[in-house]
Coordinates of C-alpha atoms in Angstrom, one line a residue:
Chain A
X1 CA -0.6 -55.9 16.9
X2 CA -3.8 -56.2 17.8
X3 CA -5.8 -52.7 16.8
X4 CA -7.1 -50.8 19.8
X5 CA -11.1 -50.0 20.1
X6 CA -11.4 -46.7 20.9
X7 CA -13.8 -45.8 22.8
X8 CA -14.9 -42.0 21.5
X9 CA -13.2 -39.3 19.0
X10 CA -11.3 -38.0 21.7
X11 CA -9.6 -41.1 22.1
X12 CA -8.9 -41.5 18.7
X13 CA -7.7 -37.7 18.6
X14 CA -5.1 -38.5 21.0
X15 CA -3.8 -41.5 19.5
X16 CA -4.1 -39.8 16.4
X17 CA -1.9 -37.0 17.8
X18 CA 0.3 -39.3 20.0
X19 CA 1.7 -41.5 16.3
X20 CA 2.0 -38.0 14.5
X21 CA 4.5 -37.2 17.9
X22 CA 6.2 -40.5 17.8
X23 CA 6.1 -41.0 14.0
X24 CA 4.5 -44.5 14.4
X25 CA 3.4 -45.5 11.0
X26 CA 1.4 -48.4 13.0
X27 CA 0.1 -47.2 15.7
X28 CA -0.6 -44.0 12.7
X29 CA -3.1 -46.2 10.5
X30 CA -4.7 -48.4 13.3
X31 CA -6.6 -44.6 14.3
X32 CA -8.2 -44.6 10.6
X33 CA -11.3 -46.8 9.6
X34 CA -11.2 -49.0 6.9
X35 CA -13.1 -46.9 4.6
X36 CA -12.1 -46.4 0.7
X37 CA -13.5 -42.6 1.9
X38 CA -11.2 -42.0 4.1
X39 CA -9.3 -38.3 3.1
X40 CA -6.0 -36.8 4.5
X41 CA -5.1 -33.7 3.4
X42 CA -1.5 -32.3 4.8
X43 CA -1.0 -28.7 5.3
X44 CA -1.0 -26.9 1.7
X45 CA -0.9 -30.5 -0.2
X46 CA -3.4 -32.2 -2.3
X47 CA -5.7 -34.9 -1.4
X48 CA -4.9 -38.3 -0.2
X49 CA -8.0 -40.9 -0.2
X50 CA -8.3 -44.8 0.7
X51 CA -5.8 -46.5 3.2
X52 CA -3.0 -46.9 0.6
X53 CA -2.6 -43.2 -0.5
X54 CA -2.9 -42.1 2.8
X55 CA -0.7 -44.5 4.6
X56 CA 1.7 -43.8 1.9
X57 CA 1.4 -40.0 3.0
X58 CA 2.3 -40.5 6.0
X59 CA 5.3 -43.1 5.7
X60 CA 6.9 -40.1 3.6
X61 CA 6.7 -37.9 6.6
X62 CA 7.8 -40.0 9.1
X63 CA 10.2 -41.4 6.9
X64 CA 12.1 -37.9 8.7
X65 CA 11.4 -39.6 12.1
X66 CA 10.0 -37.9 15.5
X67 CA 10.2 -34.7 16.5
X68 CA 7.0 -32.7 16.2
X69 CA 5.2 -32.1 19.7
X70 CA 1.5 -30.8 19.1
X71 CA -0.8 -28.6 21.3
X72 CA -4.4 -28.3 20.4
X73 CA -5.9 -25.2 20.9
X74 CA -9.1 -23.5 20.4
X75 CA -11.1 -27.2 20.2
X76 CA -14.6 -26.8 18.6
X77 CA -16.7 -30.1 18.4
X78 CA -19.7 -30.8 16.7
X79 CA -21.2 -34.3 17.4
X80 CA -23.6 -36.8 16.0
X81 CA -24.5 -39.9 16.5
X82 CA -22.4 -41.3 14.5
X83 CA -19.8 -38.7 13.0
X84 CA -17.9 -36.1 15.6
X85 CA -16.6 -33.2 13.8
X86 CA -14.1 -31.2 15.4
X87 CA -11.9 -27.9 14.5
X88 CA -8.6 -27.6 16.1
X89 CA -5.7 -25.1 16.0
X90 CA -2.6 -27.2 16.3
X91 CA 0.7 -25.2 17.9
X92 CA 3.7 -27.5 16.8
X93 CA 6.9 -27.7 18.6
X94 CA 9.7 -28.5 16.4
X95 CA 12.9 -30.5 18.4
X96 CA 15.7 -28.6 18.0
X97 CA 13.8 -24.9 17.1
X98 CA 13.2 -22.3 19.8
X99 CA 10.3 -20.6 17.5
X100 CA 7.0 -22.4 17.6
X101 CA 6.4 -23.0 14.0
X102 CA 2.8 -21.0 12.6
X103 CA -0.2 -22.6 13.8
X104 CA -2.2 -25.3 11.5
X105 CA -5.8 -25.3 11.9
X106 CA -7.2 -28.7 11.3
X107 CA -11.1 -30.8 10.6
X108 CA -10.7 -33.9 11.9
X109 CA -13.5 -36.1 11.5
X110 CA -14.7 -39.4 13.2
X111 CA -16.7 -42.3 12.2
X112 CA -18.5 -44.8 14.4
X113 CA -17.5 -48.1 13.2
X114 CA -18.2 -51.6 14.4
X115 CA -15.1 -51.7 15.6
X116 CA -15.4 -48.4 17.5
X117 CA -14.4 -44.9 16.6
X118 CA -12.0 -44.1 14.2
X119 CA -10.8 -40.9 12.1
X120 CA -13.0 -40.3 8.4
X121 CA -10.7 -37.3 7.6
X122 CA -8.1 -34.9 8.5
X123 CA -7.8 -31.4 6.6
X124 CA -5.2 -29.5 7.8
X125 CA -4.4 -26.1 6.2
X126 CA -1.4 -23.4 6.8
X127 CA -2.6 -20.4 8.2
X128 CA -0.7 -17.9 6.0
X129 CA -0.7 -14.8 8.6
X130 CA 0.7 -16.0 11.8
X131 CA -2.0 -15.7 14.0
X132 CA 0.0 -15.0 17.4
X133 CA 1.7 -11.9 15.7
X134 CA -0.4 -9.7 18.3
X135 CA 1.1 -11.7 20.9
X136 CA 4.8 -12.0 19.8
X137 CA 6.8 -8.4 20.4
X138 CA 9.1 -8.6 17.0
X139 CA 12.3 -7.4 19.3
X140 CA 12.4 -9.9 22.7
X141 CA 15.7 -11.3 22.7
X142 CA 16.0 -11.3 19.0
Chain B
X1 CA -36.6 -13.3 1.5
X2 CA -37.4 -16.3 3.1
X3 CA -35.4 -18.1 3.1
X4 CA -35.1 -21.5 0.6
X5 CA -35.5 -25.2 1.7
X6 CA -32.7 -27.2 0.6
X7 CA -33.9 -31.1 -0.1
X8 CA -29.9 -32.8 -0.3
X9 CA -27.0 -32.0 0.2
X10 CA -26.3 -31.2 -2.8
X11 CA -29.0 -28.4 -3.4
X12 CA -27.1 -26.4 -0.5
X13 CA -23.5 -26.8 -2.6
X14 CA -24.9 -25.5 -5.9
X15 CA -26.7 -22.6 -3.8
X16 CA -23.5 -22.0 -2.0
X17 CA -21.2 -21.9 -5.0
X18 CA -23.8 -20.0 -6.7
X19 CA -24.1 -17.6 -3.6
X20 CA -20.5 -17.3 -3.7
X21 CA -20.3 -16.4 -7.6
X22 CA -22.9 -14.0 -7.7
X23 CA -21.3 -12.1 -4.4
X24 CA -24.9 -12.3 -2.9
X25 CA -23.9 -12.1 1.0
X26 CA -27.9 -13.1 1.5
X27 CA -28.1 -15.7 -0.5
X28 CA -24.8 -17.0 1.3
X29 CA -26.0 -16.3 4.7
X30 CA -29.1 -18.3 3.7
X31 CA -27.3 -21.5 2.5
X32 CA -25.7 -21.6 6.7
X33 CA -27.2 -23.8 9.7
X34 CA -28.3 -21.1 12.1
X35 CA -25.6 -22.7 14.8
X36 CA -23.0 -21.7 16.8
X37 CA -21.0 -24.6 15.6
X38 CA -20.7 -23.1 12.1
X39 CA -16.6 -22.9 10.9
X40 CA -15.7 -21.1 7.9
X41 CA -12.4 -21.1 6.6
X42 CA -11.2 -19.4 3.5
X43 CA -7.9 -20.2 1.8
X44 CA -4.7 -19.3 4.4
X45 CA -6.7 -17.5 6.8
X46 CA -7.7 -18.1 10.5
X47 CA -11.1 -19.8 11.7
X48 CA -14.2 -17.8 11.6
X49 CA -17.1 -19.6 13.7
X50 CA -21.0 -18.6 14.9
X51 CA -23.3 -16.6 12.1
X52 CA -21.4 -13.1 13.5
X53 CA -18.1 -14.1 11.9
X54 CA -19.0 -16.1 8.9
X55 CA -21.6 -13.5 7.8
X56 CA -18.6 -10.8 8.5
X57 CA -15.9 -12.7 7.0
X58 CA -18.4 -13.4 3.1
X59 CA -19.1 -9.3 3.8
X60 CA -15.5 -8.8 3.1
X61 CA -14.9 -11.0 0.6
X62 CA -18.1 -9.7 -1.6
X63 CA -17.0 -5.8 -0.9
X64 CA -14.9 -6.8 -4.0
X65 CA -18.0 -7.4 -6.0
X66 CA -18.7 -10.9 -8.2
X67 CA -16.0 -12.2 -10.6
X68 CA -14.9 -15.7 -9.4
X69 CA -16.4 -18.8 -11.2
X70 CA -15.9 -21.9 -9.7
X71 CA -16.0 -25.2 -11.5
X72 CA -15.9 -28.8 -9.1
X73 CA -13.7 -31.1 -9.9
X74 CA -13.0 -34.6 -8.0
X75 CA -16.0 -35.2 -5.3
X76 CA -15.8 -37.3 -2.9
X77 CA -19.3 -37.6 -0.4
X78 CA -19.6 -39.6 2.5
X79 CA -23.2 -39.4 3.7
X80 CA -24.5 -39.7 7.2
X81 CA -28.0 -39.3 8.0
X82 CA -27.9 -36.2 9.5
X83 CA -24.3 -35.4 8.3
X84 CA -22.8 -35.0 4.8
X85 CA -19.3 -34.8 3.8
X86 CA -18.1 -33.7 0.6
X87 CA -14.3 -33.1 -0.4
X88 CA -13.7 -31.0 -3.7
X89 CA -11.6 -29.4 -5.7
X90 CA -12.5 -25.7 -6.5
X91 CA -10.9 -24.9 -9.3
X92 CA -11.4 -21.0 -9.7
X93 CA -11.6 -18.4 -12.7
X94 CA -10.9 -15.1 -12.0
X95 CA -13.0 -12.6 -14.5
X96 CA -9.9 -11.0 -16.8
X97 CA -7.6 -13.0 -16.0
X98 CA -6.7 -15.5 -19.0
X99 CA -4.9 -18.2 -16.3
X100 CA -6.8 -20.6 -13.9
X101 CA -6.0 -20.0 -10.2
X102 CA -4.4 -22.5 -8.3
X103 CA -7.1 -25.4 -7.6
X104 CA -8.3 -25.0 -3.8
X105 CA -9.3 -28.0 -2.0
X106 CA -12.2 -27.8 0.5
X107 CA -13.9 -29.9 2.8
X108 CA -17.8 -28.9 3.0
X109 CA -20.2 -30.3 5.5
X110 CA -23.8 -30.0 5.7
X111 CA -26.3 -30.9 8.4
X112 CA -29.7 -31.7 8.1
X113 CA -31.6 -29.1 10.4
X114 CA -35.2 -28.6 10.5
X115 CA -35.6 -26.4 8.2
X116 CA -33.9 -28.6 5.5
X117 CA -30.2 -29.7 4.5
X118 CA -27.4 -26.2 5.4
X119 CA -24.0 -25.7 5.4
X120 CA -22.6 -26.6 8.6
X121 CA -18.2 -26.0 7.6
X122 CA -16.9 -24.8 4.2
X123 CA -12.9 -25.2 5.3
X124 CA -10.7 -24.2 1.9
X125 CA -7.0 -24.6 2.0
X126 CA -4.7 -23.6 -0.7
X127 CA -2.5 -25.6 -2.7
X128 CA 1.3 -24.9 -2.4
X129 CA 2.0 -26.3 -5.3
X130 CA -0.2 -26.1 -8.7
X131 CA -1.6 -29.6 -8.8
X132 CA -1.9 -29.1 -12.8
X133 CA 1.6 -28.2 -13.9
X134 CA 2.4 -31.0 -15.3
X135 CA -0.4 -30.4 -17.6
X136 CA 0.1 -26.9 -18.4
X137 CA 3.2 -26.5 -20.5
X138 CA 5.2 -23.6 -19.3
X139 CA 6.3 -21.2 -22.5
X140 CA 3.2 -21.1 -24.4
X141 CA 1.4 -17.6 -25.2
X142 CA 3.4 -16.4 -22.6

């Protein structure tokens, strides 16, 4: 496979986004740069840095194959020339569960490389209050 | 006060971590880009962006008065020119308490404005499981 240049972070958020849905270890690694700094940091887990730790990280979890569908909410972006910062809240579908699960807020950041953009880090942390509780009537159908 | 010029990135962390010991909400507020972009996260909680919320959100923290002291452990910096990156371990002491608190991990950024190197994200996620158990032998003094 050939990696794909991507043309800005919000390309490489999407593919980024798109191998987390289909648990493509592949497609998963060709989104980072090749940078002993990259840093991935899974929701309430410890740091992961260079391409071996973090590839390992995520063979692990898709080692439990698809089944996570993500909608980012609430995107802030903060852009430089060469580094795009951006803070999203990610609402995860689950296959088989009705509930959403709670909300993850994650920093993804971008590099511009010379082979194009591609993602520095990824910090995602567990929001320990769910945040939709206003929203969600305790007694509908349950 | 006027308010300090910060020559590195690194000036801006000490002052920050200092800030943050001393419960001194100006000496916080004075370590922060003056953006709308800013995004503060504390450990578990929701998203607090713009100088409104983070200001509000170190108000409430420092009602509780000083009494943490935080100790870096494990940096990692990737440096822009305009952008720096820094991924640390906090680990915390709480005053009267004889055990450490759970390390926190946090992603800091800081952005060189005009008026000198300021925090741009502080984004501080838990860890679900102690990263030093294996170190800290379970049945002693206790």
């Amino acid at each position: 496979m050939i990696a794909e240049t991507f043309a800005s972070p919000q390309d490489v958020e999407q593919a980024f986004y798109k191998a987390f849905e289909r648990a493509d270890l592949t497609a998963m690694m060709a989104v980072w740069a090749e940078e002993d700094d990259i840093v991935c940091v899974h929701p309430g887990g410890a740091r992961h840095s260079g391409m071996v730790e973090v590839r390992e990280s995520w063979r692990q979890i898709f080692a439990q194959g698809p089944g996570l569908q993500f909608h980012l909410v609430g995107n802030r972006v903060f852009s430089g020339r060469m580094l795009s910062i951006h803070s999203v809240y990610e609402h995860v579908t689950v296959a088989g569960e009705t509930r959403p699960a709670n909300p993850v807020l994650a920093t993804n950041i971008y590099l511009l490389t010379d082979r194009g953009w591609r993602m520095l880090m990824h910090h995602a942390s567990p929001l320990a209050a769910p945040a939709a509780s206003k929203e969600s009537p305790p007694s509908v159908l349950h």
